[in-house]
PDB file of N, CA and C in Angstrom:
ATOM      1  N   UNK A   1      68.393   3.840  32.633  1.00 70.00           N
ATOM      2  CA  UNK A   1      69.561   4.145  33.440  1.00 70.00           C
ATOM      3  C   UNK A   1      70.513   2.954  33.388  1.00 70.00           C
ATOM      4  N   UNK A   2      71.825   2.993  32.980  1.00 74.00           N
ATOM      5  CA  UNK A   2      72.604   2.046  33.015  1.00 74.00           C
ATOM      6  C   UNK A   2      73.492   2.504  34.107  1.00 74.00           C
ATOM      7  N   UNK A   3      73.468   1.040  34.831  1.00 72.00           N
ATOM      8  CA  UNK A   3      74.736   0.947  35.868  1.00 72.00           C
ATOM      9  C   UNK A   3      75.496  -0.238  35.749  1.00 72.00           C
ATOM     10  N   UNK A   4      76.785   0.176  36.251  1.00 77.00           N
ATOM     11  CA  UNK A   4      77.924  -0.485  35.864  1.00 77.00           C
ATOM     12  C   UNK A   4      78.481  -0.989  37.308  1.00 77.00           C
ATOM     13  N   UNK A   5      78.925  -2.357  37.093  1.00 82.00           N
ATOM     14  CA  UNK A   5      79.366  -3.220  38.383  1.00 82.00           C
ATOM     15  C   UNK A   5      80.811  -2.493  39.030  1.00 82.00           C
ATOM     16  N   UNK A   6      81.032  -2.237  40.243  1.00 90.00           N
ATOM     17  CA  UNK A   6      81.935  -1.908  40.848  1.00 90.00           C
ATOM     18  C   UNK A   6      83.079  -3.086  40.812  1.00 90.00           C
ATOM     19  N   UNK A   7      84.111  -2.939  40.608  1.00 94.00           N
ATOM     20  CA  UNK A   7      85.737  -3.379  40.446  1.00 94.00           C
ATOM     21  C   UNK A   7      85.794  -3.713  41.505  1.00 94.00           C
ATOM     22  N   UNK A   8      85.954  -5.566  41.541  1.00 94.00           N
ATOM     23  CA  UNK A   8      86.143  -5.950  42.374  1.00 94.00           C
ATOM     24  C   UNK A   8      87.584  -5.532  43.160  1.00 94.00           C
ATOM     25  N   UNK A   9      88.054  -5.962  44.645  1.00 97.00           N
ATOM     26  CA  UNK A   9      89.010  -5.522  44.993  1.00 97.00           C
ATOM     27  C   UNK A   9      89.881  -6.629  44.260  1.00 97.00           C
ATOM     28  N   UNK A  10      91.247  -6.505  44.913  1.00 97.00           N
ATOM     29  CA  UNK A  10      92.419  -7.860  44.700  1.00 97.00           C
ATOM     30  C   UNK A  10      91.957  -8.782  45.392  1.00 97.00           C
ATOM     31  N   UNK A  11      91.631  -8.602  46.453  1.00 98.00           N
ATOM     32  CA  UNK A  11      91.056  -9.534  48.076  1.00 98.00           C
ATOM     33  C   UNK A  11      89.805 -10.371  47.076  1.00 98.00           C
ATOM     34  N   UNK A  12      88.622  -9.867  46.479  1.00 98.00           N
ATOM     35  CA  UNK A  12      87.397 -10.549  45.738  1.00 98.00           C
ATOM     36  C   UNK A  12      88.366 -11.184  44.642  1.00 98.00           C
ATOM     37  N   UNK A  13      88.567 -10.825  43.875  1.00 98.00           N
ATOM     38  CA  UNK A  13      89.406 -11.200  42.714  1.00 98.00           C
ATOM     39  C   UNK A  13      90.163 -12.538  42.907  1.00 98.00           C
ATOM     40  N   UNK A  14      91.232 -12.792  44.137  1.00 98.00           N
ATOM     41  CA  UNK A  14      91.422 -13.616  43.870  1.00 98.00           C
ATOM     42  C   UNK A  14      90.638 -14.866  44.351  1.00 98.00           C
ATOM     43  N   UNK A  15      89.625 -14.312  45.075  1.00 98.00           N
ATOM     44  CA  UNK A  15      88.899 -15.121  46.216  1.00 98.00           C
ATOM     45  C   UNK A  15      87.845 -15.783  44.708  1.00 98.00           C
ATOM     46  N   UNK A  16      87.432 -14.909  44.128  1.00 98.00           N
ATOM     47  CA  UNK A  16      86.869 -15.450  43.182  1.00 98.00           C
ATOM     48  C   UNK A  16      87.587 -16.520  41.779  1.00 98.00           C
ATOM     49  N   UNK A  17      88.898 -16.097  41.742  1.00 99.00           N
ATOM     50  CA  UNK A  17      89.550 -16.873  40.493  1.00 99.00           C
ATOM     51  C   UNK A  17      89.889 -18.703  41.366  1.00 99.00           C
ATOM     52  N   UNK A  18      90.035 -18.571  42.921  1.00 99.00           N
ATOM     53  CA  UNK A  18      90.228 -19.854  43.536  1.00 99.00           C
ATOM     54  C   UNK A  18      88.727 -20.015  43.850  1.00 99.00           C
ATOM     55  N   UNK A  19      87.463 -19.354  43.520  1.00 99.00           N
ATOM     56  CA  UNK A  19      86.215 -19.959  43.541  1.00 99.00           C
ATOM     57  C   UNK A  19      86.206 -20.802  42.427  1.00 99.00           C
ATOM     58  N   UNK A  20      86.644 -20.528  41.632  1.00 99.00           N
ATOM     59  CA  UNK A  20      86.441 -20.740  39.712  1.00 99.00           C
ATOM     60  C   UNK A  20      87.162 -22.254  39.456  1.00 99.00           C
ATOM     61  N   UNK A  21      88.120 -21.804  40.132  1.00 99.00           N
ATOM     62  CA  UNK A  21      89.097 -23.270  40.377  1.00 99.00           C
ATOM     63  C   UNK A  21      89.115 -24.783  40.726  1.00 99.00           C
ATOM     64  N   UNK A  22      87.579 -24.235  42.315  1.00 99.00           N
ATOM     65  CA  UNK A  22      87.475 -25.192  43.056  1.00 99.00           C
ATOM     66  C   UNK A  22      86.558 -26.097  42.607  1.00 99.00           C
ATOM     67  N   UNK A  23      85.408 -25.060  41.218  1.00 99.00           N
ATOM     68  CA  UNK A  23      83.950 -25.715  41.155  1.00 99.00           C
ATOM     69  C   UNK A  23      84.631 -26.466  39.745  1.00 99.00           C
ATOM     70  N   UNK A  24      85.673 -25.877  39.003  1.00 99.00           N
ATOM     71  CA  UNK A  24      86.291 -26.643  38.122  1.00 99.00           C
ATOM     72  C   UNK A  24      86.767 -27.992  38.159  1.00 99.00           C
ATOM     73  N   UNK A  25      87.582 -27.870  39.336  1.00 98.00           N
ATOM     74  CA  UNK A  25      88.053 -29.253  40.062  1.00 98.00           C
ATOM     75  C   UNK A  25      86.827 -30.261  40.012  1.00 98.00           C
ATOM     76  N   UNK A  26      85.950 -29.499  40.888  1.00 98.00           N
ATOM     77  CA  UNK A  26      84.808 -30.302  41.626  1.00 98.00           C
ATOM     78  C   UNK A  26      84.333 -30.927  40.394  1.00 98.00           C
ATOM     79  N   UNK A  27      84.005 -30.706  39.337  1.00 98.00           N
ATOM     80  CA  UNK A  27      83.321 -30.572  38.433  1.00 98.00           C
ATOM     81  C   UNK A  27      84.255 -31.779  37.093  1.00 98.00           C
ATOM     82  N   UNK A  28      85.587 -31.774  37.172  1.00 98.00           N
ATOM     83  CA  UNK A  28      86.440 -33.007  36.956  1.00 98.00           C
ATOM     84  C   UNK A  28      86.676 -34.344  37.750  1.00 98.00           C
ATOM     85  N   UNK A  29      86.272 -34.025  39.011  1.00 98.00           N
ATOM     86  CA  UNK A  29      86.078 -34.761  39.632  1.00 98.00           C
ATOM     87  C   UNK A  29      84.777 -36.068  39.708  1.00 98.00           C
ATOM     88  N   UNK A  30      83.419 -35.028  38.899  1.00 97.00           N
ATOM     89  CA  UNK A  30      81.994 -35.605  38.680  1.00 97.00           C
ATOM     90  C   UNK A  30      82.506 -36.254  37.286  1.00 97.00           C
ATOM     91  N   UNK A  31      82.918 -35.836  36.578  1.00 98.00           N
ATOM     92  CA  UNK A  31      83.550 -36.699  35.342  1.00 98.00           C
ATOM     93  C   UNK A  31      84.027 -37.566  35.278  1.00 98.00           C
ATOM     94  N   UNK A  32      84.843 -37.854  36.905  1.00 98.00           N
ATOM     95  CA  UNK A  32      86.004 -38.718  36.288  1.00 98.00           C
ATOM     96  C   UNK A  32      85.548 -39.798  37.360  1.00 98.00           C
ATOM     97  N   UNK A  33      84.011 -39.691  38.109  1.00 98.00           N
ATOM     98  CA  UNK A  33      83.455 -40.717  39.059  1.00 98.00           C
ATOM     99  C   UNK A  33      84.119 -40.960  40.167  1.00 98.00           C
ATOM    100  N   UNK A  34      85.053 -39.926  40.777  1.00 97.00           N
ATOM    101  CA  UNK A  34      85.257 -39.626  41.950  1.00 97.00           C
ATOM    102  C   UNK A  34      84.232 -38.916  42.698  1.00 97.00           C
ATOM    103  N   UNK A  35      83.152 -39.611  43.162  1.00 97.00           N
ATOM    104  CA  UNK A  35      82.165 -39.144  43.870  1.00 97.00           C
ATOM    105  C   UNK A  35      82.127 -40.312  45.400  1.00 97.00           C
ATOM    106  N   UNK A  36      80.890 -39.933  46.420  1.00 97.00           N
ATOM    107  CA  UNK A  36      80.385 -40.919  47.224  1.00 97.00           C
ATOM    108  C   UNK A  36      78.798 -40.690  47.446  1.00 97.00           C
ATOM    109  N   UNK A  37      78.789 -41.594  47.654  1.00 97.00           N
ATOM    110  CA  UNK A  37      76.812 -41.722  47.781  1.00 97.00           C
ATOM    111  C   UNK A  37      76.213 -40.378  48.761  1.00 97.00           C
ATOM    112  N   UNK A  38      75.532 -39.773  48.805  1.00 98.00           N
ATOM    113  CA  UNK A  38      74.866 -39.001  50.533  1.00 98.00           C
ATOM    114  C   UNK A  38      74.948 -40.142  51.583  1.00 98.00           C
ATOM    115  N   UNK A  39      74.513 -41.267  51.618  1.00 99.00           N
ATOM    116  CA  UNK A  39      74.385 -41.766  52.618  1.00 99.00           C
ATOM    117  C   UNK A  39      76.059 -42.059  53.390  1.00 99.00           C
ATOM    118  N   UNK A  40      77.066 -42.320  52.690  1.00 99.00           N
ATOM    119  CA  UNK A  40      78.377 -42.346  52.343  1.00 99.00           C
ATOM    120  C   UNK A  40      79.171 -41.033  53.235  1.00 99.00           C
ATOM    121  N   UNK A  41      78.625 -39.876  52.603  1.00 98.00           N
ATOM    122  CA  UNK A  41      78.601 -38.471  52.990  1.00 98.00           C
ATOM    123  C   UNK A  41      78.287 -38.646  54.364  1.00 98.00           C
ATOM    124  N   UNK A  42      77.352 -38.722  54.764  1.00 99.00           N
ATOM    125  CA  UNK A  42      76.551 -38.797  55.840  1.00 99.00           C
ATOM    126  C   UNK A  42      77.359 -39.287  56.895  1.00 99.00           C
ATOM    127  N   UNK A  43      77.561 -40.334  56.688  1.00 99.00           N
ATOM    128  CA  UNK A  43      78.481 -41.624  57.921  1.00 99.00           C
ATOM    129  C   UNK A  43      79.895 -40.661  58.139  1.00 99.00           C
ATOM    130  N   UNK A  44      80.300 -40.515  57.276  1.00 98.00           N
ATOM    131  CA  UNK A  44      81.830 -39.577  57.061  1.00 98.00           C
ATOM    132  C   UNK A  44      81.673 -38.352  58.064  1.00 98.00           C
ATOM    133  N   UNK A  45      80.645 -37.781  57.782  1.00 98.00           N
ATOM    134  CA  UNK A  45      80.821 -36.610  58.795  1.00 98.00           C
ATOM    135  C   UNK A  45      80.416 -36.775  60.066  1.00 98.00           C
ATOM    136  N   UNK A  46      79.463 -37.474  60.635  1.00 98.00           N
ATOM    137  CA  UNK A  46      78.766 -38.104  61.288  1.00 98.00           C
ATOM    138  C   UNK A  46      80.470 -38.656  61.999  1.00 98.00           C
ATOM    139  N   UNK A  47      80.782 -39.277  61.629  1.00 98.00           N
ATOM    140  CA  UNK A  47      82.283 -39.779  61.897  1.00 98.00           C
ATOM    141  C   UNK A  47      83.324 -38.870  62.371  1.00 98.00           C
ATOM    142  N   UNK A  48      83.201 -37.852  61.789  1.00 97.00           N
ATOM    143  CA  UNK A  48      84.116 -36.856  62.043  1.00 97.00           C
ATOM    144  C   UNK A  48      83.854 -36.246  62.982  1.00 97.00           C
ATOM    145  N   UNK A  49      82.418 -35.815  63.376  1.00 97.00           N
ATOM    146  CA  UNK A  49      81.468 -35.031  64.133  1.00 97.00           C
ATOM    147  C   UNK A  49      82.356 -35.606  65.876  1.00 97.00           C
ATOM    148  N   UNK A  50      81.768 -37.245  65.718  1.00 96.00           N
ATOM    149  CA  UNK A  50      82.165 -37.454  67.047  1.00 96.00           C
ATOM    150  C   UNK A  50      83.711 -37.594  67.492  1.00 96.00           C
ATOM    151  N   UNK A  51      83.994 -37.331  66.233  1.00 96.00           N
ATOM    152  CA  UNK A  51      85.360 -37.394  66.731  1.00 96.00           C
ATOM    153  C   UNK A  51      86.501 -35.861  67.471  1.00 96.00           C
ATOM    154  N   UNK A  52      85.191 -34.745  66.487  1.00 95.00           N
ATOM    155  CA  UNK A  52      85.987 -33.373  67.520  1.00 95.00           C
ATOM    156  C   UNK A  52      85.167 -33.441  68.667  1.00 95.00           C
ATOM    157  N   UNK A  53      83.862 -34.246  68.920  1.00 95.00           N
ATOM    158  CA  UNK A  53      83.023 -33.656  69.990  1.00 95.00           C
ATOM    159  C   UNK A  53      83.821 -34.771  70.828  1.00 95.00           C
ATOM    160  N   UNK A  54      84.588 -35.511  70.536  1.00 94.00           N
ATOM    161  CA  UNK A  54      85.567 -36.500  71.311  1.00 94.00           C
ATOM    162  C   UNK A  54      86.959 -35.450  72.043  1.00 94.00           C
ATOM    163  N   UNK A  55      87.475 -35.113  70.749  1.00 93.00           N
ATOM    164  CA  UNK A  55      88.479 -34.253  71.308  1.00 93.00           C
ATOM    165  C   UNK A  55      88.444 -32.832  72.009  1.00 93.00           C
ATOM    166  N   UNK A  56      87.586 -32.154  71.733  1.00 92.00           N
ATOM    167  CA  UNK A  56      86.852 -30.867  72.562  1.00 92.00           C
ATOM    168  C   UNK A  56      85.697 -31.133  73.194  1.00 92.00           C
ATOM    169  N   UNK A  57      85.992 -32.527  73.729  1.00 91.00           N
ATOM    170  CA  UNK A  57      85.087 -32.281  75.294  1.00 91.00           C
ATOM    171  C   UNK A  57      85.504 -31.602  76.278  1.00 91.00           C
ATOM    172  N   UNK A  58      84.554 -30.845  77.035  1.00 79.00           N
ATOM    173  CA  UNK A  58      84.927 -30.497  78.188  1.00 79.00           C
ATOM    174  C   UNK A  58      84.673 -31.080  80.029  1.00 79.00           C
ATOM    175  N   UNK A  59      85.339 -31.681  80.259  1.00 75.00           N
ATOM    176  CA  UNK A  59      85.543 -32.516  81.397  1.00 75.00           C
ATOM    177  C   UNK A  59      84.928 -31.785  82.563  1.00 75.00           C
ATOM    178  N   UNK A  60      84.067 -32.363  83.614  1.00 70.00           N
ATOM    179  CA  UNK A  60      82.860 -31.895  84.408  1.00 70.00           C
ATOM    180  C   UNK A  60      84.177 -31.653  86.036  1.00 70.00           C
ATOM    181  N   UNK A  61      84.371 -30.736  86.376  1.00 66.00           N
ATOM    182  CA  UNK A  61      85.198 -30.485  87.309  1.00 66.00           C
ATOM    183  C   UNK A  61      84.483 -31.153  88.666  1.00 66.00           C
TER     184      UNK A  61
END
């Protein structure tokens, strides 16, 4: 039995051609040693983290 993949919509389509794009980028990016360590990673978000749990605190009435 052969089956055949359903046509993506426009909505998948383009969602997929800016998937294609991003891992491309990403992927010039590993080439060109624009990277950062995990631990690097880590601190960065970690960083960021307290900084919305800074700005969307909610204050004890």
């Amino acid at each position: 039995m052969k089956t055949t993949a359903a046509k993506p919509t426009p909505q998948q389509a383009a969602y997929d051609a800016w998937h294609d794009e991003q891992v491309r980028l990403g992927l010039e990016d590993i080439e060109a040693g624009n990277v950062i360590s995990h631990e690097d990673a880590i601190r960065q978000m970690d960083a960021f983290m307290k900084k919305l749990e800074k700005k969307h605190r909610v204050k004890a009435a």
